[in-house]
Short mmCIF file of C-alpha atoms and ligand atoms in Angstrom, two decimals:
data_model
loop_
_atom_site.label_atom_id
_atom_site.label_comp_id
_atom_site.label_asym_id
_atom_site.label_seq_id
_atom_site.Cartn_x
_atom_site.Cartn_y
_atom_site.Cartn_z
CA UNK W 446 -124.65 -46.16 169.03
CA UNK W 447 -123.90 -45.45 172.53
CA UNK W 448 -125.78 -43.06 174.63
CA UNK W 449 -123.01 -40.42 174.31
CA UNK W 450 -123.22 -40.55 170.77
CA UNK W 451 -126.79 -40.52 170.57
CA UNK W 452 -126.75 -37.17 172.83
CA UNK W 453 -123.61 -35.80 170.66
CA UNK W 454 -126.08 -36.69 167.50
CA UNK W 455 -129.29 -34.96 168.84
CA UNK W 456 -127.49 -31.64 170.04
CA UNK W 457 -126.03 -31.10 166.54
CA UNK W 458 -128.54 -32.00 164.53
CA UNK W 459 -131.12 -29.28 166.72
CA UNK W 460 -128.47 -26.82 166.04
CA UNK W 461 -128.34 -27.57 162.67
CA UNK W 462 -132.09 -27.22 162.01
CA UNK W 463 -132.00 -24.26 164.26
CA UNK W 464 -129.33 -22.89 162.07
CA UNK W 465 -130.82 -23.44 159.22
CA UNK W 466 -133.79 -22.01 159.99
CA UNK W 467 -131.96 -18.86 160.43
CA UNK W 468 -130.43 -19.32 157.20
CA UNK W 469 -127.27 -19.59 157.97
CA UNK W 470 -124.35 -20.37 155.50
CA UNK W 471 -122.52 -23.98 155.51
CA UNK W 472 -119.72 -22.64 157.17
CA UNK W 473 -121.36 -20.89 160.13
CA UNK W 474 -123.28 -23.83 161.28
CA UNK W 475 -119.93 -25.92 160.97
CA UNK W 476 -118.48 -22.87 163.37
CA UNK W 477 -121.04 -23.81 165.60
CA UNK W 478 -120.96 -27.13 165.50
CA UNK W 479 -117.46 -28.29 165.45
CA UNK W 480 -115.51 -27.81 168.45
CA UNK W 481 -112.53 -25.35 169.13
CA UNK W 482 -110.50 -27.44 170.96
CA UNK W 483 -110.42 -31.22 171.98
CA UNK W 484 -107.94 -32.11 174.70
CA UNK W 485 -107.84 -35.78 175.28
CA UNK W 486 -105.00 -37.21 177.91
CA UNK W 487 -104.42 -40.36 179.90
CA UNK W 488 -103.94 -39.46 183.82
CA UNK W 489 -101.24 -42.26 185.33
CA UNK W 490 -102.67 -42.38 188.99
CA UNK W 491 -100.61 -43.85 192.03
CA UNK W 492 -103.05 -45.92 194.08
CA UNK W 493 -102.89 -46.63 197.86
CA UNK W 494 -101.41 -50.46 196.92
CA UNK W 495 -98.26 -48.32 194.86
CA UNK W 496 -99.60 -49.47 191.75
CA UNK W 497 -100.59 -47.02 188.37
CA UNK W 498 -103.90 -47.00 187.15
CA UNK W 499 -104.31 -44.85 183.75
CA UNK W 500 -107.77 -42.67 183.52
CA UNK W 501 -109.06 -41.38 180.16
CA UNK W 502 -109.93 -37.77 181.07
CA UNK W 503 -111.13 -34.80 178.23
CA UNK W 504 -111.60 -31.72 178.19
CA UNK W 505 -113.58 -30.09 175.05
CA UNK W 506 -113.69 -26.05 174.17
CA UNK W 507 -116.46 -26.14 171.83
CA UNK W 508 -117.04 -22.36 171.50
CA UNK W 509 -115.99 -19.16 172.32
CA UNK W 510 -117.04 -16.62 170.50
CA UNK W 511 -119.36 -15.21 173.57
CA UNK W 512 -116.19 -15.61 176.04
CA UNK W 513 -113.74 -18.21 177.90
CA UNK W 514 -115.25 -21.58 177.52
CA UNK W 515 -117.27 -22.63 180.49
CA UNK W 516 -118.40 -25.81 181.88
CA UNK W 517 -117.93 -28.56 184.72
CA UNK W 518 -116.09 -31.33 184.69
CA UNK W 519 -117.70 -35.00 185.50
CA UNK W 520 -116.28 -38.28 186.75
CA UNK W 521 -118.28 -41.11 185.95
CA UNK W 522 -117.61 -45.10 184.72
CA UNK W 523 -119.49 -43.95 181.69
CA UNK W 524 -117.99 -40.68 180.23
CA UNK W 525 -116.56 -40.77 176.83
CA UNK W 526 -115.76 -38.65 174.44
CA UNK W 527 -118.77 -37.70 172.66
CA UNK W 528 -120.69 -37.09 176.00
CA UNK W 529 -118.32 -34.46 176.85
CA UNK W 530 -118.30 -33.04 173.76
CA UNK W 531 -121.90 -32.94 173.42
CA UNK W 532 -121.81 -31.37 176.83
CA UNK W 533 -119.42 -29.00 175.69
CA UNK W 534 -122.04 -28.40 172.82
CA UNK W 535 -124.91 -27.48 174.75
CA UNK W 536 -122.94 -25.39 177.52
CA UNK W 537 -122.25 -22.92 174.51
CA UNK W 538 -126.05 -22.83 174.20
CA UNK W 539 -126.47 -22.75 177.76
CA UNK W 540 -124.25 -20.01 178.26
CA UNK W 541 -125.67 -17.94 175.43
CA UNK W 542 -129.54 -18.30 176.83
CA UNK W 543 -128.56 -17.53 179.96
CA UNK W 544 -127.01 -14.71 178.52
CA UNK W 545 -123.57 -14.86 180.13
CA UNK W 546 -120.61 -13.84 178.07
CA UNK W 547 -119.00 -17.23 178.18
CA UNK W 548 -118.49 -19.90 175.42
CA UNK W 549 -118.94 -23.65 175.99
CA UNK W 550 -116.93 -26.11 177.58
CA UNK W 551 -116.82 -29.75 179.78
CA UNK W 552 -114.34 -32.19 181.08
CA UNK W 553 -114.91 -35.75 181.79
CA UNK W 554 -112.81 -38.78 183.23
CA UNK W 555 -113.53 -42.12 183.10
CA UNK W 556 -113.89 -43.42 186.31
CA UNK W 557 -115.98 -44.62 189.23
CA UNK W 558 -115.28 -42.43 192.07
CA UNK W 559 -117.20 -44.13 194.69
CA UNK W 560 -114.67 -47.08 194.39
CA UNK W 561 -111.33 -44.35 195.01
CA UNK W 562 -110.49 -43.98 198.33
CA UNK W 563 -110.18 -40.13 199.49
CA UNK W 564 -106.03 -39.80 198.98
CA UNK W 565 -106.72 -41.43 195.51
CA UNK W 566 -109.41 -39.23 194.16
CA UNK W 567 -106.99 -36.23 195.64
CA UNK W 568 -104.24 -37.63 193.05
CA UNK W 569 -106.76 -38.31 190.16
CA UNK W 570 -108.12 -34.57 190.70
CA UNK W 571 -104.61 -33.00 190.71
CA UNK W 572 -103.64 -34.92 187.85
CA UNK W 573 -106.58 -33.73 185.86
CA UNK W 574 -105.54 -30.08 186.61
CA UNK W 575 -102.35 -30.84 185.74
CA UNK W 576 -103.20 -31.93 182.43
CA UNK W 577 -105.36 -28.78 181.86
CA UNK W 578 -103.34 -26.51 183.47
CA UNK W 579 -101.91 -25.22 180.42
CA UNK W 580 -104.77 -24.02 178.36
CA UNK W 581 -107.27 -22.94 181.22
CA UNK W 582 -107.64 -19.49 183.02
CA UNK W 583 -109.76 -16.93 183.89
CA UNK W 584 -110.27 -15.54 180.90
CA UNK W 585 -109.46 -18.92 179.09
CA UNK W 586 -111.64 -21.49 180.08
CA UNK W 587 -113.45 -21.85 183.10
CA UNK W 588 -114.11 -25.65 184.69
CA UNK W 589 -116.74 -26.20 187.88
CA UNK W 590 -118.22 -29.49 189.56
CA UNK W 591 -120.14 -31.75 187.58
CA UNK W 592 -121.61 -35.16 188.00
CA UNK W 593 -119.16 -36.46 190.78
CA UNK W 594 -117.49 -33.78 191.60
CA UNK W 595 -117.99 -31.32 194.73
CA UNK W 596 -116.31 -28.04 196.31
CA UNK W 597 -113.18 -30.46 197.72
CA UNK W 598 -112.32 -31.65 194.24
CA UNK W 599 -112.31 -27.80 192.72
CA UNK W 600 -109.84 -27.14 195.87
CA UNK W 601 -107.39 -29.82 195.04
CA UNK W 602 -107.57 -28.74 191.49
CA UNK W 603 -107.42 -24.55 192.30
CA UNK W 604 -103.90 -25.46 194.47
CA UNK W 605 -102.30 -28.05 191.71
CA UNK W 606 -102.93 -25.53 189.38
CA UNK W 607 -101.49 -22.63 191.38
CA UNK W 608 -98.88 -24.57 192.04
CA UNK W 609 -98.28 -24.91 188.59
CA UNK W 610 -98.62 -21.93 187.35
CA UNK W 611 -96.82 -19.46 190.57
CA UNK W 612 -100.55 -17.53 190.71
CA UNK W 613 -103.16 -17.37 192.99
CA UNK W 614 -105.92 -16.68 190.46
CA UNK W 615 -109.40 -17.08 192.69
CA UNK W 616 -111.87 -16.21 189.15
CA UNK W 617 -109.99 -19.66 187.24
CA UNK W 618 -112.09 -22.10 188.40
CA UNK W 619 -115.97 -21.93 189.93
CA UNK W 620 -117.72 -24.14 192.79
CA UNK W 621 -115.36 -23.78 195.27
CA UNK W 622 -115.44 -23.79 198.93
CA UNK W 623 -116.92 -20.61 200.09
CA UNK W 624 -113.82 -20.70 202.30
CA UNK W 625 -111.29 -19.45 199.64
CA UNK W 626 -113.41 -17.71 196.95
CA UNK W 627 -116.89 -19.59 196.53
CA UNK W 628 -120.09 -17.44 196.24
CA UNK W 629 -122.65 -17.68 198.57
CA UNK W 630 -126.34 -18.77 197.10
CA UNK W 631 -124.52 -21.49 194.80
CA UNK W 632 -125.57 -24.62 196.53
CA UNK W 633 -128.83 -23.85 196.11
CA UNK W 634 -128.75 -22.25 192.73
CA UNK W 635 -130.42 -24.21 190.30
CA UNK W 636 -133.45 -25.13 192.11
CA UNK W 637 -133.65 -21.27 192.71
CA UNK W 638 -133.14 -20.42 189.10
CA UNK W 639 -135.70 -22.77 187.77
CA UNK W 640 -138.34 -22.00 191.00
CA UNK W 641 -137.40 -18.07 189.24
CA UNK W 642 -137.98 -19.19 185.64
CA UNK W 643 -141.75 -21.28 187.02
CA UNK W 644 -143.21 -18.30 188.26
CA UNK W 645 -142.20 -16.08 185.86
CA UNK W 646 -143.86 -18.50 183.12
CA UNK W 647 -146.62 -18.37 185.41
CA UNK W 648 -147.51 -14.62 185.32
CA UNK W 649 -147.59 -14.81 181.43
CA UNK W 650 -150.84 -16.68 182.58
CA UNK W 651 -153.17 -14.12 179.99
CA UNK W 652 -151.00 -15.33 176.99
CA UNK W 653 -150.57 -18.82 177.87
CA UNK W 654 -153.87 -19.45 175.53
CA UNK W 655 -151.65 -17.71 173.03
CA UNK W 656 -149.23 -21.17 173.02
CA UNK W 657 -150.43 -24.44 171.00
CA UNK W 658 -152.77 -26.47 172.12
CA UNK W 659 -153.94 -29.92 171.70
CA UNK W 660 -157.25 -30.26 170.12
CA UNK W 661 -158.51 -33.02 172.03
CA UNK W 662 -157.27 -32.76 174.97
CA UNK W 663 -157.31 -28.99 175.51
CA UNK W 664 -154.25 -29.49 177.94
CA UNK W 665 -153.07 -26.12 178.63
CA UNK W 666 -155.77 -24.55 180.84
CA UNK W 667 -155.48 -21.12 181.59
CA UNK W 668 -157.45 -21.84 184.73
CA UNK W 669 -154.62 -23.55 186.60
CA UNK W 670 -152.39 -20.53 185.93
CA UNK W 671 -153.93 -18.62 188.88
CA UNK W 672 -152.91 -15.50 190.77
CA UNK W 673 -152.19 -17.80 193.90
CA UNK W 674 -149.78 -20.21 193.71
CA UNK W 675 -151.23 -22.59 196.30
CA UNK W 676 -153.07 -24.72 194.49
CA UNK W 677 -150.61 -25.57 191.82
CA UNK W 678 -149.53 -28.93 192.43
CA UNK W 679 -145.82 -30.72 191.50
CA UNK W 680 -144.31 -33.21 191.57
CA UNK W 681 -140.56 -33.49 191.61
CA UNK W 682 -138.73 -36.47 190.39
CA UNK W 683 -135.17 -36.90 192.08
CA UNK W 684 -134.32 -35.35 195.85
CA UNK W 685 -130.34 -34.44 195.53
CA UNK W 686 -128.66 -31.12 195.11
CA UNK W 687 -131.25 -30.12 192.44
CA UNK W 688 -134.58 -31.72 193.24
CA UNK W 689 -134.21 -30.59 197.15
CA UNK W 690 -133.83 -26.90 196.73
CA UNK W 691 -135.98 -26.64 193.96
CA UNK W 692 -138.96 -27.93 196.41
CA UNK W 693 -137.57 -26.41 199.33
CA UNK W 694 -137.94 -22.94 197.57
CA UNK W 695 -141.17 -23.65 195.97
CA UNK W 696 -142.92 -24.57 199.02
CA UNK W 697 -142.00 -22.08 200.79
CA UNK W 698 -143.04 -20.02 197.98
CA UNK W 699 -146.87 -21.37 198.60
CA UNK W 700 -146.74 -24.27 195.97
CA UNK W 701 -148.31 -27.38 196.70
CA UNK W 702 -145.47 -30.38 196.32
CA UNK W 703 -147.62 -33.35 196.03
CA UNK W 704 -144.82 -36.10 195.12
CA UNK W 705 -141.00 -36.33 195.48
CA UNK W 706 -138.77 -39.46 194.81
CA UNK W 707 -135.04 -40.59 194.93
CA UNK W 708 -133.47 -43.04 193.07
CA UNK W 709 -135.43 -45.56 195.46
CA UNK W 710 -138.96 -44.92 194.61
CA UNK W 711 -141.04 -42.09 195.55
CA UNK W 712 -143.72 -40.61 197.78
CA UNK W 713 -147.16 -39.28 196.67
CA UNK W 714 -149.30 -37.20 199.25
CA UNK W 715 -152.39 -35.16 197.74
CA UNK W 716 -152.77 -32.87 200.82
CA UNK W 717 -149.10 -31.50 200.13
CA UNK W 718 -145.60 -32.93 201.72
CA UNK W 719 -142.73 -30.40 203.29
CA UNK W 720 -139.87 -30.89 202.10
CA UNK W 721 -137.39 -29.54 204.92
CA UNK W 722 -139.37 -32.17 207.04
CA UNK W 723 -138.85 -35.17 203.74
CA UNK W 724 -135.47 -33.69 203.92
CA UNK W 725 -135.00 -35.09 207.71
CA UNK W 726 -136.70 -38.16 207.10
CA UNK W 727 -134.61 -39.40 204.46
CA UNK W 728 -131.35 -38.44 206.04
CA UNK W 729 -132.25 -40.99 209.05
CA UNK W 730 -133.42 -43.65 206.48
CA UNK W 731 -131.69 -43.41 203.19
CA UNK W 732 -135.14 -42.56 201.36
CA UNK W 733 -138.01 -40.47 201.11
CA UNK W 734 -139.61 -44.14 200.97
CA UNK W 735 -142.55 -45.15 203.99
CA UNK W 736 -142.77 -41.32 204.57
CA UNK W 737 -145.84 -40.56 207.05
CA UNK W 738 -149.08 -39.72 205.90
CA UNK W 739 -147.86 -40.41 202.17
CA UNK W 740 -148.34 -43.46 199.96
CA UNK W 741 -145.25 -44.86 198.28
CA UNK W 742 -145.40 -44.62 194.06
CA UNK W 743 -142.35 -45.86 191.82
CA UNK W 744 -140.23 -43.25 189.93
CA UNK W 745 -142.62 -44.22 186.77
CA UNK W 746 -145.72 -43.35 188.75
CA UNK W 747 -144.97 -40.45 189.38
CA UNK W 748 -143.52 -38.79 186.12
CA UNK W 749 -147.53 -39.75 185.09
CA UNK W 750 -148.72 -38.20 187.83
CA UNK W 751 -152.08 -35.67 187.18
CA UNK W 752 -150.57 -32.44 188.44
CA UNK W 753 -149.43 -29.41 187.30
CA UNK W 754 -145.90 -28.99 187.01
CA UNK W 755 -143.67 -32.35 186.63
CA UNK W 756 -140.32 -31.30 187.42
CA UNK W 757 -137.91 -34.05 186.45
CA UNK W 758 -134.96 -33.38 188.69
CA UNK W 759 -132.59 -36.57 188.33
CA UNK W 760 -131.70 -38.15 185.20
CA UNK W 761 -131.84 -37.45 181.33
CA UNK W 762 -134.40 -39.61 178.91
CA UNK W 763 -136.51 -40.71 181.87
CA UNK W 764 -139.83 -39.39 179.62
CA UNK W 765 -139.68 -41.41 176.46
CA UNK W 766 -141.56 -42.84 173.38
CA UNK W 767 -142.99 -45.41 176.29
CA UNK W 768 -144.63 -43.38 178.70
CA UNK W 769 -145.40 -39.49 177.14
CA UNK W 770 -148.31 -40.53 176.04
CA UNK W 771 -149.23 -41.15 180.06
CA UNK W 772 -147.65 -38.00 180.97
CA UNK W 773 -150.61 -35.38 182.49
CA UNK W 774 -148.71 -32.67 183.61
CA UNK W 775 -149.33 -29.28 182.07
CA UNK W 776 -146.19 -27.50 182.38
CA UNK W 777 -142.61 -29.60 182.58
CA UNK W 778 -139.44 -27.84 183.92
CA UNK W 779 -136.76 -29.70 182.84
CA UNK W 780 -134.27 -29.09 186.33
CA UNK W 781 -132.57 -32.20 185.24
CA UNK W 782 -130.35 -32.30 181.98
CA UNK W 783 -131.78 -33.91 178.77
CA UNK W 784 -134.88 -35.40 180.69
CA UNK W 785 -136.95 -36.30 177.89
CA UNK W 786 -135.67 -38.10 174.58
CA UNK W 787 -136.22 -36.23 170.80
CA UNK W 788 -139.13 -38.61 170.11
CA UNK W 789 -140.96 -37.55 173.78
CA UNK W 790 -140.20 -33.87 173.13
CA UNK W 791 -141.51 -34.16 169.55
CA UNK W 792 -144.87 -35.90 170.82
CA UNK W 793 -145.65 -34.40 174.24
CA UNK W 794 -144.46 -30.26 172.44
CA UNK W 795 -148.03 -29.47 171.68
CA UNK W 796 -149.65 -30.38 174.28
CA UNK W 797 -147.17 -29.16 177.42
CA UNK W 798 -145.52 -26.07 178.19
CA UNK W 799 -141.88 -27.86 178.38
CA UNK W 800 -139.34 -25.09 179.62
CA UNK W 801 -135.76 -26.42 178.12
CA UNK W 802 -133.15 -27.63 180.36
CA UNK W 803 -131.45 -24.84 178.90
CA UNK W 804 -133.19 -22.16 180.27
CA UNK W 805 -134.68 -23.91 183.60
CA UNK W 806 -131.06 -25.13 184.66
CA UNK W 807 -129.18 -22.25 184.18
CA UNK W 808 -129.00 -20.83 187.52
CA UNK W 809 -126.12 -22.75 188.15
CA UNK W 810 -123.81 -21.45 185.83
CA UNK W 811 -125.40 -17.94 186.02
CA UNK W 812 -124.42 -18.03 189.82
CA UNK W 813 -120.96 -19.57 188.72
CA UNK W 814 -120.70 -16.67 186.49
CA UNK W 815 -121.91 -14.08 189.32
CA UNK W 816 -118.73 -16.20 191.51
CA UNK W 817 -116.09 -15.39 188.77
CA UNK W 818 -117.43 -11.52 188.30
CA UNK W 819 -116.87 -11.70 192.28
CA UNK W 820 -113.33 -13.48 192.65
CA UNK W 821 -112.13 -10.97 189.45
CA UNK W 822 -113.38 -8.33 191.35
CA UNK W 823 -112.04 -8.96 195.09
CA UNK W 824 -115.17 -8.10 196.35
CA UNK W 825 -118.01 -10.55 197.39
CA UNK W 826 -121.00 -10.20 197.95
CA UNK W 827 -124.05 -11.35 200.33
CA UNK W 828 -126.36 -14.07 199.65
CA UNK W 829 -129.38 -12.04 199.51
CA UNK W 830 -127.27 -9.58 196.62
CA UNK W 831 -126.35 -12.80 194.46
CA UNK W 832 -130.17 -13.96 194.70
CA UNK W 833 -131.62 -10.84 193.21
CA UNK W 834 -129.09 -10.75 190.57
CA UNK W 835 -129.67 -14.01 190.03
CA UNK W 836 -133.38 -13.61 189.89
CA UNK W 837 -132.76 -10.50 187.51
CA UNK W 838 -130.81 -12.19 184.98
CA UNK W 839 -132.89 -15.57 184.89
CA UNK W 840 -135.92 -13.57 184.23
CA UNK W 841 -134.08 -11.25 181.79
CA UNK W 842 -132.87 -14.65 179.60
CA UNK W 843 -136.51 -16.11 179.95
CA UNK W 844 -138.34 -13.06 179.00
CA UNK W 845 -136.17 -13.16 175.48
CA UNK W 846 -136.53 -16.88 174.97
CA UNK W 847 -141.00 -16.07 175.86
CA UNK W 848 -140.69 -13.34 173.38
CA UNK W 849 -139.58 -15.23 170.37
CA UNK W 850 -141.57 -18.16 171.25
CA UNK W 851 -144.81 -16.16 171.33
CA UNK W 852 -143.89 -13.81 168.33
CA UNK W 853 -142.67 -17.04 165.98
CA UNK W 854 -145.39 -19.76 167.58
CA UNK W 855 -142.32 -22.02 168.11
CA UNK W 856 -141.69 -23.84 171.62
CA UNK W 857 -139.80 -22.41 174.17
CA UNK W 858 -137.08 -25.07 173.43
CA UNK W 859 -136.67 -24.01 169.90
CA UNK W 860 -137.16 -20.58 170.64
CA UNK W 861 -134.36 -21.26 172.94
CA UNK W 862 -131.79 -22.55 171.05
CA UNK W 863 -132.23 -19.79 168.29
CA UNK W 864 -131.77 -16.88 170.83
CA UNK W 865 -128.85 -18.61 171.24
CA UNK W 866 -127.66 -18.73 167.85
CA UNK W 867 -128.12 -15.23 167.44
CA UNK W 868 -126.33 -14.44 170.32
CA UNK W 869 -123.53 -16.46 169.14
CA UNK W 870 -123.72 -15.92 165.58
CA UNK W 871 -123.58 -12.13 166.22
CA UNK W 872 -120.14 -12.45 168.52
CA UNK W 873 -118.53 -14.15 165.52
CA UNK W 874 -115.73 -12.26 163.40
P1 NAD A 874 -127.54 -35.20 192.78
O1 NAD A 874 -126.62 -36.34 192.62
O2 NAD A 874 -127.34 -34.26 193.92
O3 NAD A 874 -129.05 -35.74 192.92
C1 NAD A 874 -129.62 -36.66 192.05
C2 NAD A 874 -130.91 -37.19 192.65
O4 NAD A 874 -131.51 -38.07 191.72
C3 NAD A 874 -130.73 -37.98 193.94
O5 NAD A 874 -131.79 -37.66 194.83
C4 NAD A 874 -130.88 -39.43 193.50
O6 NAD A 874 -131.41 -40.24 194.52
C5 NAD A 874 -131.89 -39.25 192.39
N1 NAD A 874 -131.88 -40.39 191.47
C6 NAD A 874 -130.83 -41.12 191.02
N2 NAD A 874 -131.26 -42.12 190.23
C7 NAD A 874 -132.60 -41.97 190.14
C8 NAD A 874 -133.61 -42.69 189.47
N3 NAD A 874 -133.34 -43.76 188.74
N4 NAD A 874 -134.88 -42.23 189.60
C9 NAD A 874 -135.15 -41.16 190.34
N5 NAD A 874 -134.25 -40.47 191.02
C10 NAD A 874 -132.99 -40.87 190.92
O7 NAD A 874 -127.54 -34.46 191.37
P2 NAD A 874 -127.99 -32.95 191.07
O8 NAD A 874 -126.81 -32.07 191.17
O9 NAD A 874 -129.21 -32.66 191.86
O10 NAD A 874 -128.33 -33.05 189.52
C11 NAD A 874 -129.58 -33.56 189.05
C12 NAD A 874 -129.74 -33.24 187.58
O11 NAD A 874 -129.65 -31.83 187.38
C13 NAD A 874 -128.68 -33.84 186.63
O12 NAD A 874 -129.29 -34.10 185.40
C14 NAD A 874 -127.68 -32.71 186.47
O13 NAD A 874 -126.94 -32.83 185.26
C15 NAD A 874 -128.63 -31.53 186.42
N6 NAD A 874 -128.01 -30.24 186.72
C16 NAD A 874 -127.42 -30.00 187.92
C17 NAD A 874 -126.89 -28.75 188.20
C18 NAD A 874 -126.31 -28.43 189.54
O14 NAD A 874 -126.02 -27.25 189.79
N7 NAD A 874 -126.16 -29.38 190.44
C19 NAD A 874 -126.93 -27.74 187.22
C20 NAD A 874 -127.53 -28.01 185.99
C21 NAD A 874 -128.08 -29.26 185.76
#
């Protein structure tokens, strides 16, 4: 079974249990499950010798009984079908937490774009929107930048597919340059959203000893959920788009960031490291590697790191069957998506407050939503404007998702995915 598989696999089968649970009929949960809409296509490509090279790309509409499907759309060696479709999957879930009224969707092609030159990932991007062209729009289906994709590749896309379709239509596609219709506050989005979502948890402090703990261990302790935030310690495991902001934001917010890594090791400092100042570092070195004043851990090291919050921030299934029983942390906010497997959720669920990638990721689409209301509209608005709202509506979806996991004793993650449902379920005619 590949990896995309296995992924397509473990989304279903949680919405199936989830569904169940609910007592939903057979055909429901196939409503949910199946997808809408599977477009598969092969893009011919001219490269910069003359000669054709054919791309698989996809794009999947899995739901959209909240909305117009929404979702990015990745380029990676890897991508196949199930992957997107599975991404598809949990976008509709994602959406729904987040409480946007949007259904799910992703695209994928099947390439490595590091080894295009610039004209040629220009032609593969325009040929992808003109293969979409046809069943996207604003209040169709809504793509954005995924894995691989940036700003630049939503602009070549936005004019292929106005050129295509005779309309300027600024609220068809998200991520784009600020420059012709992007919202402020997006870069930075995620890491806000989840920073948003931490503290939040964090004030429920007086019924954290409400949530399940572990007998032995006693691993949530109240005590660390103090007024202050200074002494609460994280670690964050990947320094790109994600990982940066998130500890950008949360320093400045008075955490203490004790460890931060990239995909070349990582640093560990107990006195507290500033990011801005990692930030610099690693742009005149390549890595946050031989920082000063820190010692240097591996990316293993520090996902078992004894702190507070681990905030995996890079890749999915990097907490497994092999190391959660090493894992210390008290609260995990999954920034990254899919960071730990089925079998690490299932063991580590009792004894960690683990907020779901659903929930602690969702800035970025929320703020991609908050950029559609605005290029609908004609009217943007300031940075400062799109961070409150933010902050209002990533609270709003986490108090929901708090509330049933409190009043059914379920995790967060389950509790998650059946707010979800309803939300769904109930937007179904
Ligand atoms: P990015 O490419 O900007 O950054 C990834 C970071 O991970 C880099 O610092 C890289 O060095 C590091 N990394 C790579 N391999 C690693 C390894 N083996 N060990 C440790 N670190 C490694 O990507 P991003 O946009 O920050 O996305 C990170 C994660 O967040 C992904 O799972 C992505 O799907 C998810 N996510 C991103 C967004 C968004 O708005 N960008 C939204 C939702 C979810």
């Amino acid at each position: 079974m590949n990896a995309g598989q296995k992924m397509l696999e473990s989304a279903q089968a949680l919405i199936k249990k989830t569904a169940q649970n609910l007592k939903l009929d057979e055909e429901k949960i196939k409503r949910l499950i199946e997808p809408e809409y599977i477009h598969e296509f092969a893009l011919e490509v001219q490269m910069d010798d003359g000669q054709k090279k054919v791309f698989k790309g996809w794009r999947v509409q899995h739901n959209s009984a909240l909305g117009p499907y929404k979702g990015g759309i990745r380029f990676h060696p890897e991508t196949v079908r199930d992957e997107v479709q599975a991404l598809a999957t949990l976008m509709t879930i994602k959406c729904a937490v987040a409480g946007l009224p949007y259904g799910g969707g992703k695209g994928g092609v099947a390439v490595d774009p590091k080894i295009l030159s610039k004209s040629e990932l220009e032609r593969l991007s325009r040929e992808y929107a003109k293969k979409i062209a046809n069943f996207i729009g604003e209040d169709i289906d809504v793509p954005a930048p995924d894995v691989n994709t940036n700003p630049q590749i939503i602009a070549w896309m936005i004019d292929e597919y106005q050129k295509i379709k005779g309309i300027k239509s600024p609220a068809t596609f998200t991520g784009k340059p600020v420059s012709i219709g992007g919202s402020l506050g997006r870069n930075e989005a995620t890491g806000r959203g989840g920073l948003f979502v931490l503290q939040a948890l964090l004030e429920k402090r007086d019924l954290v000893s409400c949530l399940p703990q572990s007998k032995e261990t006693g691993a949530i302790d109240v005590k660390l959920l103090s007024s202050s935030f200074q002494n609460i310690t994280i670690a964050v495991q990947g320094f790109g788009n994600v990982g940066y902001y998130f500890a950008k934001l949360a320093y400045e917010a008075g955490f203490k960031i004790v460890a931060l890594s990239d995909s070349r090791g990582g640093i560990y400092n107990e006195k507290g490291l500033d990011p801005i100042k990692v930030m610099e570092f690693k742009k005149k070195t390549g890595t946050v590697q031989d920082y000063k004043n820190s010692k240097n851990i591996t990316n293993e090291e520090l996902l078992e790191l004894k702190v507070d919050v681990l905030v995996p921030a890079a890749l999915e299934n990097v907490i497994s069957q092999k190391n959660a029983k090493n894992i210390q942390a008290k609260i995990i906010l999954e920034l990254a998506n899919g960071p730990l497997t089925d079998e690490a959720f299932e063991f580590l669920k009792e004894k960690v407050i683990i907020i779901p990638d659903v929930l602690a990721n969702s800035g970025g689409v929320t703020v991609s939503y908050l950029e559609w209301v605005q290029g609908k509209q004609g009217y943007w608005w300031g940075e400062k404007e799109v961070n409150q709202k933010l902050k209002e509506m990533i609270v709003r979806a986490f108090e929901a998702i708090w509330e049933k996991s409190i009043t059914k004793k379920m995790s967060l993650k389950q509790a998650a995915f059946e707010v979800a449902i309803e939300r769904i379920v109930s937007a179904m005619v």
